[in-house]
Amino acid sequence: MKVQADIDFQKDLFEAANKMRGSVAPADYKHYVLPLIFLRYLSNKYEQRRSQLEQMVKDPNSDWFTEDKETQMVIVEDHDQYKAENVFVVPEDAQWSYIMSNAKQPNIKEILDHAMKRIEEENPELEGMLPRTFQGSNLPAENIAGLIEIFSREIFSARASESVDVLGRTYEYFIGSFASSEGNRGGEFFTPSSIVKLLVAMLEPISGKVFDPACGSGGMFIQSEEYSPRKNALSFYGQENVTTTVRLGKMNVLLHGINAEIRLGDSLLNDQFPELKADFVIANPPFNQKDWGADRVAKNDPRLVGPVTNSNANYMWMQHFLHHLNDNGTAGFVMANGAMTTNVKEEKEVRERLIENGHVDCIVQLPEKLFFTTGIPCCLFFLSKNRDGKSSFRERKNEILFIDARKMGSLVSRKQRALSQEEIDKISGVYYSYKNKDTKRYDNIAGFCKVVSTEEVKQNGYKLTSGIYVGTEDIEEDELPFEEKMEQLSNLLYQQFEESSRLQEKIRKNLEGLF
């Protein structure tokens, strides 16, 4: 019940905030709402830490106790006391209490831009994350006051013990809601949660380095951190090509208590982590990019296992992912269905080499309508370097697991489908049984999953479509005797013959009437 209550609460907030959009385009509105939530978060964390320090210096049982007022103030104002707890310093004229008290001032847009500037001045590591865009916007001052009022509710107060967690969940809910309302543009920075959960559940990131070179708003990092049972056992690295999206992602991960290193740049043409070797690569890259700059990739680029083509970047992304895996790593990523069967010379050659070199571990075909960017179905690829049996995973170098999940998922809206937690568990459970040693025995399930030799894949023209290999689902036989079933089918066929004759006679008479 609590989860549902959270959803209803956040939905109410989103609808209230959306009513105040004014003359700002839907695609730009997030750049005003989300920084306000982040500002509220920073202020709360600072307030809570300051309150702790004020109590500690006055508590005789504390190591920080002192009766000297001046010393007390020095301790409370010491920036290192905040940084040690991963808290950013928020100047008085940027704190939420100050913003709230001035919300209805005619110069509130100027006050907000100034607050963003002051926070960045005090915390250089936040440089570029807090935009000064309010003054230059067409958003009416009264609408901004309304937004401030929404995020000033008691549940967001620094006095509320769960306020930081609530703000994190609210931020992510707003990102998803904005993405949904923006359609194709929304898909540039947000991957629907059921897809993120499925990728993470299949990769099982417990500890190590996680890399997402198309990280968007950072959802893959947040879900990975939630999945890992050990806090701070994962380190996160990301790259994103759009400045505003980098900002959204950095805010999002910080709101969830994650310190991710996210850099700006084109991953394929300007790799910001050339030396990084990760335990997990997890991504939802842009599909079917044309004219992406293949001619700018050097022939001796260390990422390449085959040729590149400017007609499509899909297989360049795959080579990029594989390159950034360490010797025991696995990459799981979303891909356009066409990548499973493309006959474009360069793409097919790379696909053949990935298969022949034993890197293709698993393919999952997905149902349609899972993504904002497209209504057509997509798939998941898993490339791995731990298929030789020398680690905790069993040897599977000469085989590939195919999963057909096209019949899964249910509609959550007219245009949107989502996978249930039970379906996510079923798919990830099959992959777990397939790749791990000392686990329950893997079994093929007709119509759903099958382990296929690379030789069989080769005989099928290196096609990776799951439906080719898993067969059809076993259909339970009904209990009617054969004679009775045939009689029913024959009667139905005779009825259809009679109806067909009647319709033909009617059509003939109608045609005669035309002449």
CSV table of N, CA, C and O in Angstrom, one decimal, residues 364-462:
chain,number,residue,atom,x,y,z
A,364,VAL,N,17.6,-11.3,-25.9
A,364,VAL,CA,16.2,-11.3,-25.4
A,364,VAL,C,15.3,-10.4,-26.3
A,364,VAL,O,15.6,-9.2,-26.5
A,365,GLN,N,14.4,-11.1,-27.0
A,365,GLN,CA,13.4,-10.3,-27.8
A,365,GLN,C,12.3,-9.8,-26.9
A,365,GLN,O,11.8,-10.5,-26.0
A,366,LEU,N,12.0,-8.5,-27.0
A,366,LEU,CA,11.0,-7.9,-26.2
A,366,LEU,C,9.7,-7.5,-26.9
A,366,LEU,O,9.7,-7.5,-28.1
A,367,PRO,N,8.6,-7.3,-26.1
A,367,PRO,CA,7.3,-6.9,-26.7
A,367,PRO,C,7.4,-5.5,-27.2
A,367,PRO,O,8.3,-4.7,-26.9
A,368,GLU,N,6.4,-5.1,-28.0
A,368,GLU,CA,6.3,-3.7,-28.5
A,368,GLU,C,5.8,-2.8,-27.4
A,368,GLU,O,5.4,-3.2,-26.3
A,369,LYS,N,5.9,-1.5,-27.6
A,369,LYS,CA,5.4,-0.4,-26.8
A,369,LYS,C,6.0,-0.3,-25.4
A,369,LYS,O,5.4,0.2,-24.5
A,370,LEU,N,7.3,-0.8,-25.3
A,370,LEU,CA,8.0,-0.7,-24.0
A,370,LEU,C,8.7,0.7,-23.9
A,370,LEU,O,9.0,1.1,-22.8
A,371,PHE,N,8.9,1.3,-25.0
A,371,PHE,CA,9.8,2.5,-25.0
A,371,PHE,C,9.0,3.8,-25.5
A,371,PHE,O,8.1,3.7,-26.3
A,372,PHE,N,9.4,4.9,-25.0
A,372,PHE,CA,8.8,6.2,-25.4
A,372,PHE,C,9.2,6.5,-26.9
A,372,PHE,O,8.5,7.2,-27.6
A,373,THR,N,10.4,6.1,-27.2
A,373,THR,CA,11.0,6.6,-28.5
A,373,THR,C,10.3,5.9,-29.7
A,373,THR,O,10.3,6.4,-30.8
A,374,THR,N,9.8,4.7,-29.5
A,374,THR,CA,9.3,3.9,-30.6
A,374,THR,C,8.3,2.9,-30.1
A,374,THR,O,8.4,2.4,-29.0
A,375,GLY,N,7.2,2.7,-30.9
A,375,GLY,CA,6.2,1.7,-30.6
A,375,GLY,C,6.6,0.3,-31.0
A,375,GLY,O,6.0,-0.7,-30.6
A,376,ILE,N,7.7,0.2,-31.8
A,376,ILE,CA,8.1,-1.1,-32.3
A,376,ILE,C,8.9,-1.9,-31.3
A,376,ILE,O,9.5,-1.2,-30.4
A,377,PRO,N,8.9,-3.2,-31.3
A,377,PRO,CA,9.6,-3.9,-30.3
A,377,PRO,C,11.1,-3.8,-30.5
A,377,PRO,O,11.6,-3.6,-31.6
A,378,CYS,N,11.9,-3.9,-29.4
A,378,CYS,CA,13.3,-3.9,-29.4
A,378,CYS,C,13.8,-5.1,-28.8
A,378,CYS,O,13.1,-6.0,-28.5
A,379,CYS,N,15.1,-5.2,-28.5
A,379,CYS,CA,15.7,-6.4,-27.9
A,379,CYS,C,16.8,-6.0,-27.0
A,379,CYS,O,17.3,-4.9,-27.0
A,380,LEU,N,17.3,-7.0,-26.2
A,380,LEU,CA,18.4,-6.8,-25.4
A,380,LEU,C,19.6,-7.7,-25.9
A,380,LEU,O,19.3,-8.9,-26.2
A,381,PHE,N,20.8,-7.2,-25.9
A,381,PHE,CA,22.0,-8.0,-26.2
A,381,PHE,C,22.8,-8.1,-25.0
A,381,PHE,O,22.9,-7.1,-24.2
A,382,PHE,N,23.4,-9.2,-24.8
A,382,PHE,CA,24.4,-9.4,-23.7
A,382,PHE,C,25.7,-9.9,-24.3
A,382,PHE,O,25.7,-11.0,-24.9
A,383,LEU,N,26.7,-9.2,-24.2
A,383,LEU,CA,28.1,-9.6,-24.6
A,383,LEU,C,28.9,-9.8,-23.4
A,383,LEU,O,28.9,-9.0,-22.4
A,384,SER,N,29.7,-10.9,-23.4
A,384,SER,CA,30.5,-11.2,-22.2
A,384,SER,C,31.9,-11.7,-22.5
A,384,SER,O,32.1,-12.3,-23.6
A,385,LYS,N,32.8,-11.4,-21.5
A,385,LYS,CA,34.1,-11.9,-21.6
A,385,LYS,C,34.4,-13.0,-20.6
A,385,LYS,O,35.6,-13.3,-20.3
A,386,ASN,N,33.3,-13.5,-19.9
A,386,ASN,CA,33.5,-14.5,-18.9
A,386,ASN,C,33.0,-15.8,-19.3
A,386,ASN,O,32.5,-16.6,-18.4
A,387,ARG,N,33.0,-16.2,-20.6
A,387,ARG,CA,32.4,-17.4,-21.1
A,387,ARG,C,33.3,-18.6,-21.2
A,387,ARG,O,32.9,-19.6,-21.8
A,388,ASP,N,34.5,-18.5,-20.7
A,388,ASP,CA,35.5,-19.5,-20.9
A,388,ASP,C,35.5,-20.5,-19.7
A,388,ASP,O,36.3,-21.5,-19.7
A,389,GLY,N,34.7,-20.3,-18.7
A,389,GLY,CA,34.6,-21.2,-17.6
A,389,GLY,C,35.7,-21.1,-16.5
A,389,GLY,O,35.8,-21.9,-15.6
A,390,LYS,N,36.5,-20.1,-16.6
A,390,LYS,CA,37.6,-19.9,-15.7
A,390,LYS,C,37.3,-19.1,-14.4
A,390,LYS,O,38.1,-18.9,-13.5
A,391,SER,N,36.1,-18.5,-14.4
A,391,SER,CA,35.6,-17.7,-13.3
A,391,SER,C,34.5,-18.4,-12.6
A,391,SER,O,34.3,-19.6,-12.7
A,392,SER,N,33.7,-17.7,-11.9
A,392,SER,CA,32.5,-18.3,-11.2
A,392,SER,C,31.4,-18.7,-12.1
A,392,SER,O,30.4,-19.3,-11.7
A,393,PHE,N,31.6,-18.3,-13.4
A,393,PHE,CA,30.6,-18.6,-14.4
A,393,PHE,C,31.0,-19.9,-15.2
A,393,PHE,O,32.2,-20.1,-15.4
A,394,ARG,N,30.0,-20.7,-15.6
A,394,ARG,CA,30.3,-21.9,-16.3
A,394,ARG,C,30.8,-21.6,-17.7
A,394,ARG,O,30.5,-20.5,-18.3
A,395,GLU,N,31.4,-22.6,-18.4
A,395,GLU,CA,31.9,-22.4,-19.7
A,395,GLU,C,30.7,-22.5,-20.7
A,395,GLU,O,29.8,-23.4,-20.6
A,396,ARG,N,30.6,-21.5,-21.6
A,396,ARG,CA,29.4,-21.4,-22.5
A,396,ARG,C,29.9,-20.7,-23.8
A,396,ARG,O,29.1,-20.1,-24.5
A,397,LYS,N,31.1,-20.8,-24.1
A,397,LYS,CA,31.7,-20.1,-25.2
A,397,LYS,C,31.2,-20.4,-26.6
A,397,LYS,O,31.1,-19.6,-27.5
A,398,ASN,N,30.7,-21.7,-26.7
A,398,ASN,CA,30.2,-22.1,-28.0
A,398,ASN,C,28.7,-22.2,-28.1
A,398,ASN,O,28.2,-23.0,-28.9
A,399,GLU,N,28.0,-21.5,-27.3
A,399,GLU,CA,26.6,-21.5,-27.3
A,399,GLU,C,26.0,-20.1,-26.9
A,399,GLU,O,26.7,-19.3,-26.4
A,400,ILE,N,24.8,-19.9,-27.2
A,400,ILE,CA,24.1,-18.7,-27.0
A,400,ILE,C,22.7,-18.9,-26.4
A,400,ILE,O,22.0,-19.9,-26.9
A,401,LEU,N,22.3,-18.2,-25.4
A,401,LEU,CA,20.9,-18.3,-24.9
A,401,LEU,C,20.0,-17.4,-25.6
A,401,LEU,O,20.3,-16.2,-25.7
A,402,PHE,N,18.9,-17.9,-26.1
A,402,PHE,CA,17.9,-17.1,-26.7
A,402,PHE,C,16.6,-17.1,-25.9
A,402,PHE,O,16.2,-18.1,-25.4
A,403,ILE,N,16.1,-15.9,-25.6
A,403,ILE,CA,14.8,-15.7,-24.8
A,403,ILE,C,13.8,-14.9,-25.7
A,403,ILE,O,14.2,-13.9,-26.2
A,404,ASP,N,12.6,-15.5,-25.8
A,404,ASP,CA,11.6,-14.8,-26.5
A,404,ASP,C,10.5,-14.3,-25.5
A,404,ASP,O,9.7,-15.1,-25.0
A,405,ALA,N,10.6,-13.0,-25.2
A,405,ALA,CA,9.6,-12.4,-24.3
A,405,ALA,C,8.6,-11.5,-24.9
A,405,ALA,O,8.0,-10.7,-24.3
A,406,ARG,N,8.3,-11.8,-26.2
A,406,ARG,CA,7.4,-10.9,-27.0
A,406,ARG,C,6.0,-10.9,-26.5
A,406,ARG,O,5.2,-10.0,-26.7
A,407,LYS,N,5.6,-12.0,-25.8
A,407,LYS,CA,4.2,-12.1,-25.3
A,407,LYS,C,4.1,-11.6,-23.9
A,407,LYS,O,3.0,-11.6,-23.3
A,408,MET,N,5.2,-11.1,-23.3
A,408,MET,CA,5.1,-10.6,-22.0
A,408,MET,C,4.8,-9.1,-21.9
A,408,MET,O,4.7,-8.4,-22.9
A,409,GLY,N,4.5,-8.6,-20.7
A,409,GLY,CA,4.2,-7.2,-20.5
A,409,GLY,C,2.7,-7.0,-20.6
A,409,GLY,O,2.0,-7.7,-21.2
A,410,SER,N,2.3,-5.9,-20.0
A,410,SER,CA,0.9,-5.5,-20.0
A,410,SER,C,0.8,-4.0,-20.2
A,410,SER,O,1.7,-3.2,-19.8
A,411,LEU,N,-0.3,-3.5,-20.8
A,411,LEU,CA,-0.5,-2.1,-21.0
A,411,LEU,C,-0.7,-1.3,-19.7
A,411,LEU,O,-1.6,-1.7,-18.9
A,412,VAL,N,0.1,-0.3,-19.5
A,412,VAL,CA,-0.1,0.6,-18.4
A,412,VAL,C,-0.8,1.9,-18.8
A,412,VAL,O,-1.2,2.8,-18.0
A,413,SER,N,-0.8,2.1,-20.2
A,413,SER,CA,-1.5,3.2,-20.8
A,413,SER,C,-1.8,2.8,-22.2
A,413,SER,O,-1.4,1.7,-22.6
A,414,ARG,N,-2.4,3.7,-23.0
A,414,ARG,CA,-2.8,3.3,-24.3
A,414,ARG,C,-1.6,3.1,-25.2
A,414,ARG,O,-1.6,2.2,-26.1
A,415,LYS,N,-0.5,3.8,-24.9
A,415,LYS,CA,0.7,3.7,-25.7
A,415,LYS,C,1.9,3.0,-25.0
A,415,LYS,O,2.9,2.8,-25.6
A,416,GLN,N,1.7,2.7,-23.8
A,416,GLN,CA,2.9,2.2,-23.0
A,416,GLN,C,2.6,0.8,-22.4
A,416,GLN,O,1.6,0.6,-21.7
A,417,ARG,N,3.6,-0.1,-22.5
A,417,ARG,CA,3.5,-1.4,-22.0
A,417,ARG,C,4.7,-1.5,-21.0
A,417,ARG,O,5.7,-0.8,-21.1
A,418,ALA,N,4.5,-2.3,-19.9
A,418,ALA,CA,5.6,-2.5,-18.9
A,418,ALA,C,5.6,-4.0,-18.5
A,418,ALA,O,4.6,-4.7,-18.6
A,419,LEU,N,6.8,-4.4,-18.2
A,419,LEU,CA,7.0,-5.8,-17.7
A,419,LEU,C,6.7,-5.8,-16.2
A,419,LEU,O,7.1,-4.9,-15.4
A,420,SER,N,6.1,-6.8,-15.7
A,420,SER,CA,5.8,-7.0,-14.2
A,420,SER,C,7.1,-7.5,-13.6
A,420,SER,O,8.0,-8.0,-14.2
A,421,GLN,N,7.1,-7.4,-12.2
A,421,GLN,CA,8.3,-7.9,-11.5
A,421,GLN,C,8.4,-9.4,-11.7
A,421,GLN,O,9.5,-9.9,-11.7
A,422,GLU,N,7.2,-10.1,-11.7
A,422,GLU,CA,7.3,-11.5,-11.9
A,422,GLU,C,7.9,-11.9,-13.3
A,422,GLU,O,8.7,-12.9,-13.4
A,423,GLU,N,7.6,-11.1,-14.3
A,423,GLU,CA,8.1,-11.4,-15.6
A,423,GLU,C,9.6,-11.1,-15.6
A,423,GLU,O,10.4,-11.8,-16.3
A,424,ILE,N,10.0,-10.0,-15.0
A,424,ILE,CA,11.5,-9.7,-14.9
A,424,ILE,C,12.2,-10.8,-14.1
A,424,ILE,O,13.3,-11.2,-14.6
A,425,ASP,N,11.6,-11.3,-13.1
A,425,ASP,CA,12.2,-12.4,-12.3
A,425,ASP,C,12.3,-13.7,-13.2
A,425,ASP,O,13.3,-14.4,-13.1
A,426,LYS,N,11.3,-13.9,-14.0
A,426,LYS,CA,11.3,-15.1,-14.9
A,426,LYS,C,12.4,-15.1,-15.9
A,426,LYS,O,13.2,-16.0,-16.1
A,427,ILE,N,12.6,-13.9,-16.6
A,427,ILE,CA,13.6,-13.8,-17.6
A,427,ILE,C,15.0,-13.8,-17.0
A,427,ILE,O,15.9,-14.5,-17.4
A,428,SER,N,15.2,-13.0,-15.9
A,428,SER,CA,16.5,-13.0,-15.3
A,428,SER,C,16.9,-14.3,-14.6
A,428,SER,O,18.1,-14.7,-14.6
A,429,GLY,N,15.9,-15.0,-14.1
A,429,GLY,CA,16.1,-16.3,-13.5
A,429,GLY,C,16.6,-17.3,-14.6
A,429,GLY,O,17.5,-18.1,-14.3
A,430,VAL,N,16.1,-17.3,-15.8
A,430,VAL,CA,16.6,-18.2,-16.9
A,430,VAL,C,18.1,-17.9,-17.2
A,430,VAL,O,18.9,-18.8,-17.3
A,431,TYR,N,18.4,-16.6,-17.3
A,431,TYR,CA,19.8,-16.2,-17.6
A,431,TYR,C,20.7,-16.6,-16.4
A,431,TYR,O,21.8,-17.1,-16.7
A,432,TYR,N,20.3,-16.5,-15.2
A,432,TYR,CA,21.1,-16.8,-14.1
A,432,TYR,C,21.4,-18.3,-14.1
A,432,TYR,O,22.5,-18.7,-13.9
A,433,SER,N,20.4,-19.1,-14.3
A,433,SER,CA,20.6,-20.6,-14.4
A,433,SER,C,21.5,-21.0,-15.5
A,433,SER,O,22.3,-21.9,-15.4
A,434,TYR,N,21.4,-20.3,-16.6
A,434,TYR,CA,22.2,-20.6,-17.8
A,434,TYR,C,23.7,-20.3,-17.6
A,434,TYR,O,24.6,-21.1,-18.0
A,435,LYS,N,24.0,-19.2,-16.9
A,435,LYS,CA,25.4,-18.8,-16.9
A,435,LYS,C,26.2,-19.2,-15.6
A,435,LYS,O,27.4,-19.2,-15.6
A,436,ASN,N,25.5,-19.4,-14.5
A,436,ASN,CA,26.2,-19.6,-13.2
A,436,ASN,C,26.5,-21.1,-13.0
A,436,ASN,O,25.7,-22.0,-13.4
A,437,LYS,N,27.6,-21.3,-12.3
A,437,LYS,CA,27.9,-22.7,-11.8
A,437,LYS,C,27.2,-22.9,-10.5
A,437,LYS,O,26.7,-22.0,-9.9
A,438,ASP,N,27.0,-24.2,-10.2
A,438,ASP,CA,26.4,-24.6,-8.9
A,438,ASP,C,25.1,-23.9,-8.7
A,438,ASP,O,24.8,-23.3,-7.6
A,439,THR,N,24.2,-23.9,-9.7
A,439,THR,CA,22.9,-23.4,-9.5
A,439,THR,C,21.9,-24.4,-10.0
A,439,THR,O,22.3,-25.4,-10.6
A,440,LYS,N,20.6,-24.1,-9.9
A,440,LYS,CA,19.6,-25.1,-10.4
A,440,LYS,C,19.8,-25.3,-11.9
A,440,LYS,O,20.1,-24.3,-12.6
A,441,ARG,N,19.5,-26.5,-12.3
A,441,ARG,CA,19.7,-26.9,-13.7
A,441,ARG,C,18.9,-26.0,-14.6
A,441,ARG,O,17.7,-25.8,-14.4
A,442,TYR,N,19.6,-25.6,-15.7
A,442,TYR,CA,18.8,-24.8,-16.8
A,442,TYR,C,18.1,-25.8,-17.7
A,442,TYR,O,18.6,-26.9,-18.0
A,443,ASP,N,16.9,-25.5,-18.0
A,443,ASP,CA,16.1,-26.3,-19.0
A,443,ASP,C,15.5,-25.4,-20.1
A,443,ASP,O,15.0,-24.3,-19.8
A,444,ASN,N,15.6,-25.9,-21.3
A,444,ASN,CA,14.9,-25.1,-22.4
A,444,ASN,C,13.4,-25.2,-22.2
A,444,ASN,O,12.9,-26.2,-21.7
A,445,ILE,N,12.7,-24.1,-22.5
A,445,ILE,CA,11.3,-24.0,-22.5
A,445,ILE,C,10.7,-23.7,-23.8
A,445,ILE,O,11.0,-22.6,-24.4
A,446,ALA,N,10.0,-24.6,-24.5
A,446,ALA,CA,9.6,-24.4,-25.8
A,446,ALA,C,8.8,-23.1,-25.9
A,446,ALA,O,7.9,-22.8,-25.1
A,447,GLY,N,9.1,-22.3,-26.9
A,447,GLY,CA,8.4,-21.0,-27.1
A,447,GLY,C,8.9,-19.9,-26.3
A,447,GLY,O,8.5,-18.7,-26.5
A,448,PHE,N,9.9,-20.2,-25.3
A,448,PHE,CA,10.3,-19.1,-24.4
A,448,PHE,C,11.9,-19.0,-24.4
A,448,PHE,O,12.4,-17.9,-24.6
A,449,CYS,N,12.6,-20.1,-24.2
A,449,CYS,CA,14.0,-20.0,-24.1
A,449,CYS,C,14.7,-21.3,-24.6
A,449,CYS,O,14.2,-22.4,-24.5
A,450,LYS,N,15.9,-21.1,-25.2
A,450,LYS,CA,16.6,-22.2,-25.7
A,450,LYS,C,18.1,-21.9,-25.8
A,450,LYS,O,18.5,-20.8,-26.2
A,451,VAL,N,19.0,-22.8,-25.4
A,451,VAL,CA,20.4,-22.7,-25.6
A,451,VAL,C,20.8,-23.3,-26.9
A,451,VAL,O,20.4,-24.4,-27.2
A,452,VAL,N,21.4,-22.5,-27.8
A,452,VAL,CA,21.7,-22.9,-29.1
A,452,VAL,C,23.2,-22.9,-29.4
A,452,VAL,O,23.9,-21.9,-28.9
A,453,SER,N,23.8,-23.8,-30.1
A,453,SER,CA,25.2,-23.8,-30.4
A,453,SER,C,25.5,-22.7,-31.4
A,453,SER,O,24.6,-22.4,-32.3
A,454,THR,N,26.7,-22.2,-31.4
A,454,THR,CA,27.1,-21.2,-32.3
A,454,THR,C,27.1,-21.8,-33.8
A,454,THR,O,26.9,-21.0,-34.7
A,455,GLU,N,27.3,-23.1,-33.9
A,455,GLU,CA,27.3,-23.7,-35.2
A,455,GLU,C,25.9,-23.6,-35.8
A,455,GLU,O,25.8,-23.4,-37.0
A,456,GLU,N,24.9,-23.8,-35.0
A,456,GLU,CA,23.5,-23.7,-35.5
A,456,GLU,C,23.2,-22.3,-35.9
A,456,GLU,O,22.5,-22.0,-36.9
A,457,VAL,N,23.7,-21.3,-35.1
A,457,VAL,CA,23.5,-19.9,-35.4
A,457,VAL,C,24.2,-19.6,-36.8
A,457,VAL,O,23.6,-18.9,-37.6
A,458,LYS,N,25.4,-20.1,-37.0
A,458,LYS,CA,26.1,-19.9,-38.2
A,458,LYS,C,25.3,-20.5,-39.4
A,458,LYS,O,25.2,-19.9,-40.4
A,459,GLN,N,24.7,-21.7,-39.2
A,459,GLN,CA,23.9,-22.3,-40.3
A,459,GLN,C,22.7,-21.4,-40.6
A,459,GLN,O,22.1,-21.5,-41.7
A,460,ASN,N,22.2,-20.6,-39.7
A,460,ASN,CA,21.1,-19.7,-39.9
A,460,ASN,C,21.6,-18.3,-40.3
A,460,ASN,O,20.9,-17.3,-40.1
A,461,GLY,N,22.7,-18.2,-41.0
A,461,GLY,CA,23.2,-17.0,-41.5
A,461,GLY,C,23.6,-16.0,-40.4
A,461,GLY,O,23.5,-14.8,-40.6
A,462,TYR,N,24.0,-16.5,-39.2
A,462,TYR,CA,24.4,-15.6,-38.1
A,462,TYR,C,23.2,-14.8,-37.6
A,462,TYR,O,23.5,-13.7,-37.0
